[in-house]
């Protein structure tokens, strides 16, 4: 760490960089945000007055594919962080770009799904399921979008040679965020898709 | 040298004492119409008795802690040239003591609390007694007696000594159903049908008021509960089931014509036995028999009726009647007088 | 505050303005927070006064019911989100870095962003008065009264959007203080040596970052319903009005502790100093604070005892709620024990802190009364509750805030506030407060519902309502005297010196006002009251929390002076206007959301992103960057 003199930071009490601690606290806070949205979804589960209901419309196979894509992107990011840490910036750029592409693919699936649902007659105004479904998955999609922009920013910064070893933390932070968004999706996938369909038409109204 | 201990002791007794005395002298007014200090039914009594247990426990705690605190303030002033006092950081036994002591007090208080709570809120499936359906509107009350076939508004009658189950409905916003002298309140919430039971043990007229903020005229959403003897209650039910009395005088006949015609009152109000079948406003079949008008805010007399019919928006801002009376429907003072005479005759 | 400004090289008026606009100095941001919040406090006070005048006699028509409804809705919102919370934030900003021995907060520009966003949210909310009227559905804004059907105006939109903006500000500030307190304490300041005010700030910040996401979701749901026709609270689509209440109070109860814990922290600082004794039972006070913070999450439905949750839920929430009395009691007992056997100097800060305890006990006990759900059914939504919350939030929080202002004013400005005026202010406040709020217990128990625009003459509430109104004017007299004292003391107050009160914590070891960099050398801490130990080397044994292993060295290592290095470069973060630009983007997006003007939403959002991006790219310390 030859460039330490450049960094104005003092050593911290915990040994964790301030920005990293900030990210952890932010993610804790975001847990409560998604927790409240998921709670709303669950409270209203089965309380829609009119259809379409979850089991009428949710497509598990397609969403399983998009879930896999997002999981794969997390794996790609692990590779990109590892590459950056060992100083292989070219590999870093390849993997981080792949991560962003996979993230965008996930978003593509989501846009397709939303359009399909609207076509099937489910909008946020249709019933409680539509309202809670679009809000919850929409806010997750917004998080993914911010993540993709962030990843691409790192990619271009690295292209311009502005993401050297002293900026390893910046990559690390993006990773924390990206993995978090991924984990949230796994919860959402379980709660909305798997549970919603598994409980069947009788309950999932 | 402790020159201040007596002064400190006096202050420690007097200062908290002022608050206790003030509370009792200023606060205890059971004769006021909505005072919770007088309970004329079992629910209210449970709540009042419980209140006194908590109140006196709290008062004892208050006097003791504030007393010690005030004593300390007066007892330990800084004097010139004092050496630094002992830098005590704490006391293990004291800490344990004053953690456990309040916990014990609270545990003791919890027993009558939970007991009262289940008696009040545990409504059995089999509801003995009288059933009344309450429908709260912005800003008036509708009462329906499903087993008696009676519909009325803003004045609910209940027989003395009988357990009454009120099922609470709302089609608009949240309200709260409260007759202080009979018992505590329960909210009236759309998509929920809460059930509250109350019982009046003393015949009389009781004040009720909406206790959840419900919009512009929330302050004017009151009602009356009349606890009748069983005989009076039966008489009342019989009277309510009868169709509206016909217009008796000339002015009343004019008023009836206005009610059914130009006044367009029928769009919102029902008068059983006539063409008036509106359901937006209160049922007026026997409005003349009620003690108040406009949801318990004015005594039911000719002068007030004229005031109300001339300018409902001025008396109860935001109410639905105010959107038509004086706007799309303009009545002369003579017409208003006739209308009031007719309405008052609906006994 | 003028004397902070003096420390800078600023020549013209506009230089001064620019200096304040771009400042990232925690002390200046604290001053901005304090002054802004006090102005909002006075606006909230005017709203309260109008209500008291309306209710002084029965059947008055000074204001219409609609205006009255706006007054109490805006009064509650203003006092909670624009006065007490940011006044707390003002103390966090000015005091925390000084108490933990840091040169600034962890993220100075984020701090500036918090302030500007708070200002934007406050102005957004209050501008509704001039744009068709404010919120008229109560500060709790129960659905469905906030739905478009019952509330077609923009008051609800202004309220919901401004609370989203204010929530952003609060959360940003809380992130900052968590990181600052956890990561930037001076060497040797372990958690068990941290000043109580810092501890309470940490707990409050954790409550903010966990509770505000919940209200954020509730507000988003409300805004989506109103702006885009979603169904969250649409009763006809099966929506449940109680969902709003649960979300609101899951946030709302921790919020109560967000308001009161900083006050408890201030009092825990003031009492030891003016008693010349350490805080009694420090670990118990800290642990009680943590317990209150945790238990605050388990009691929310006690705001909903009358919604018909059934006997099981009412029993559970009754029991959890009365349990909170235990840690609260422990705190009070420890404060009383701190005073006991001390040497009390009844200066104004001490008077307000003592007043806090005396009044908070009343508020706590009335709280216990309506924790008991069966009898609460008679008290809920009456003036008895109004009395309770004011004993907690005025008798509690506001008394402590005044205590804190009198206590830290000399540190922030270098001058003392006038003692005589201060004492008169205290007694006016104490008497006025009790005249205003004590009789509310009476009228409440005698059946007066809260939030009613007027009442009939025959109800028997006239006399005490008149007394309450008179009391309100006594409070106002006190506030006016305070303002006079404040501004006069800024210019003409007695020069304070570093340590006017014989303080115990680090902030009293440095000059008043503190230099921009606070500590010339980062202090090394050896005990819980580092500065006191330095001044009064323990004649009575090893102080609590002191290092066990090397007690002999303490005399050679005073708390505040020596750090290891000698030629340390002090890095002062550069001023920046990007936080302001980012906050401006939020404000534009906010107004657009209120008026459902979608292009404006994108413009505001784009400006926010642009501000954030430029902020991300801007070097924190400019002169260093040139060394490349």
Coordinates of N, CA, C and O in Angstrom, one line a residue, chain B residues 78-84, chain C residues 276 343:
Chain B
X78 N -24.5 23.6 46.4 CA -23.0 23.7 46.5 C -22.7 24.9 47.4 O -23.3 26.0 47.3
X79 N -21.8 24.7 48.3 CA -21.4 25.8 49.2 C -19.9 26.2 48.9 O -19.2 25.4 48.4
X80 N -19.6 27.4 49.2 CA -18.2 27.9 48.9 C -17.2 27.0 49.5 O -17.4 26.5 50.7
X81 N -16.1 26.8 48.9 CA -14.9 26.1 49.4 C -15.1 24.7 49.8 O -14.5 24.2 50.7
X82 N -16.1 24.1 49.2 CA -16.3 22.6 49.5 C -15.3 21.8 48.7 O -15.0 22.1 47.6
X83 N -14.8 20.8 49.4 CA -13.9 19.9 48.6 C -14.8 19.1 47.6 O -16.0 19.0 47.8
X84 N -14.2 18.5 46.6 CA -15.0 17.7 45.7 C -15.7 16.5 46.4 O -15.1 15.9 47.3
Chain C
X276 N -21.2 18.0 40.4 CA -19.8 17.7 40.7 C -19.6 16.2 41.1 O -18.8 15.9 41.9
X343 N -23.0 18.4 44.9 CA -22.9 19.8 45.3 C -23.5 20.6 44.1 O -22.9 20.9 43.1

